[in-house]
Structures are given as C-alpha cells and as structure tokens.
Amino acid sequence: VGEGMSDHSYEHSIERHSERGLEFERMAEVTIDDEPDAFLEMIKFVYLNTCHIDHSNVKALIQLADKYGIEDIITLCLQWMEDNFTANLFYQFLSFELTSPRFGRLL
C-alpha cells in the first residue's frame, strides 16, 4: 500500500443459493488499494456523472482514472487544473506520468 493509502475491504453479496429449501448468500471480499476519498469520487462519477475535484484530490483522481480507463475524469481534472492553476499545482505534477499512452497524450 502506497504512502497515504490504506487497504479497504468491502463485502458484497454476489450470489444467492438455494439448498434443500434454505436460502443463503455467498459473500465476496474486494480489497481496494487506492486512496479512499478519490476512489469514492470516481465511483460517484461512474454512477452519477459528477465528482468533486480540488487541490487535495486532483492527482489521485487522474491516477485512478488512468488505472481504470476513465477518460472523462481525466478530461474534467485537466479542465479543473487549467481553471485553478497555481505554482504549487505545477510542482505537484512536475514529474507526473500516466501509464496509458492514450491518456498520456491528453496531458
């Protein structure tokens, strides 16, 4: 787990089974190895087409969007960066690279 990140486990019911008239659920555990607040913003965007972007999460959101292939979040973050550009933001992204060549050209 990277600095500032923590493992978060979520259990979700994924299947319902019926055996001898008894119904039970099988649980699956999913471990999220991403910055929790940024991950929730990404999920919010996926389901609601909206997310909150600010100085504290813009870099994490771009990294998550790159990791999960969500170009629209990268586009929103880059627009936010253009509208809110500061010297601090410049230094925060000075050596930043995306893993996806498709998204890298957006920078």
Coordinates of C-alpha atoms in Angstrom, one line a residue:
V1 CA 0.0 0.0 0.0
G2 CA 1.5 3.3 -1.0
E3 CA 2.0 6.4 1.2
G4 CA -1.2 8.0 2.2
M5 CA -3.2 4.9 1.0
S6 CA -4.8 2.2 3.0
D7 CA -6.4 -1.1 2.2
H8 CA -10.2 -1.0 2.4
S9 CA -12.2 -4.2 2.2
Y10 CA -15.8 -4.3 1.2
E11 CA -18.0 -7.3 1.4
H12 CA -20.8 -7.7 -1.1
S13 CA -23.4 -10.4 -1.5
I14 CA -22.7 -11.7 -5.0
E15 CA -24.8 -14.9 -5.3
R16 CA -27.9 -16.3 -3.8
H17 CA -28.0 -20.1 -3.5
S18 CA -30.8 -22.4 -2.5
E19 CA -30.0 -25.7 -1.0
R20 CA -32.7 -28.0 0.5
G21 CA -35.1 -25.1 0.7
L22 CA -32.7 -23.0 2.7
E23 CA -31.5 -19.8 1.1
F24 CA -28.1 -18.4 1.8
E25 CA -25.7 -15.8 0.4
R26 CA -22.1 -16.3 -0.5
M27 CA -20.0 -13.3 0.4
A28 CA -17.0 -12.0 -1.6
E29 CA -14.4 -9.6 -0.3
V30 CA -12.9 -7.0 -2.5
T31 CA -9.8 -5.1 -1.5
I32 CA -9.4 -1.6 -2.8
D33 CA -5.7 -0.4 -2.8
D34 CA -6.4 3.2 -3.8
E35 CA -6.8 6.5 -1.9
P36 CA -10.3 6.0 -0.4
D37 CA -11.7 9.5 -0.9
A38 CA -10.6 9.7 -4.5
F39 CA -11.9 6.2 -5.2
L40 CA -15.3 7.2 -3.8
E41 CA -15.3 10.3 -6.1
M42 CA -14.5 8.1 -9.0
I43 CA -17.4 5.7 -8.1
K44 CA -19.7 8.8 -7.7
F45 CA -18.7 9.9 -11.2
V46 CA -19.3 6.4 -12.7
Y47 CA -22.8 6.3 -11.2
L48 CA -23.9 9.9 -11.1
N49 CA -21.7 11.6 -13.7
T50 CA -20.4 14.1 -11.2
C51 CA -17.4 14.4 -8.9
H52 CA -15.7 16.9 -6.6
I53 CA -12.2 17.9 -7.8
D54 CA -9.9 20.1 -5.7
H55 CA -6.2 20.6 -4.9
S56 CA -6.3 17.6 -2.4
N57 CA -7.6 15.0 -4.8
V58 CA -6.9 16.0 -8.4
K59 CA -3.7 14.0 -8.7
A60 CA -5.2 10.9 -7.1
L61 CA -8.3 11.2 -9.4
I62 CA -6.1 11.4 -12.5
Q63 CA -4.1 8.3 -11.4
L64 CA -7.3 6.4 -10.7
A65 CA -8.9 7.4 -14.0
D66 CA -5.7 6.3 -15.7
K67 CA -5.7 3.0 -13.8
Y68 CA -9.4 2.2 -14.5
G69 CA -9.5 3.7 -18.0
I70 CA -12.0 6.6 -17.4
E71 CA -11.0 9.3 -19.9
D72 CA -13.9 11.7 -18.9
I73 CA -12.4 12.0 -15.3
I74 CA -9.0 12.9 -16.8
T75 CA -10.6 15.5 -19.0
L76 CA -12.5 17.0 -16.1
C77 CA -9.4 17.1 -13.9
L78 CA -7.3 18.7 -16.7
Q79 CA -10.1 21.4 -17.1
W80 CA -10.1 21.9 -13.3
M81 CA -6.3 22.3 -13.4
E82 CA -6.5 24.8 -16.2
D83 CA -9.1 26.8 -14.3
N84 CA -7.3 26.6 -10.9
F85 CA -3.6 26.6 -11.9
T86 CA -1.1 27.6 -9.2
A87 CA 2.7 27.2 -8.8
N88 CA 2.0 24.5 -6.2
L89 CA -0.1 22.5 -8.6
F90 CA 2.7 22.8 -11.2
Y91 CA 5.3 21.3 -8.8
Q92 CA 2.8 18.6 -7.8
F93 CA 2.6 17.4 -11.4
L94 CA 6.2 18.2 -12.5
S95 CA 7.3 14.6 -12.9
F96 CA 3.8 13.1 -13.3
E97 CA 3.3 10.4 -15.9
L98 CA 0.2 8.3 -16.9
T99 CA 0.6 4.6 -17.7
S100 CA -1.9 4.7 -20.6
P101 CA -0.4 6.1 -23.8
R102 CA -3.9 7.1 -24.8
F103 CA -4.4 9.3 -21.8
G104 CA -0.7 10.5 -21.8
R105 CA -1.3 12.5 -24.9
L106 CA -4.1 14.4 -23.1
L107 CA -1.5 15.9 -20.8

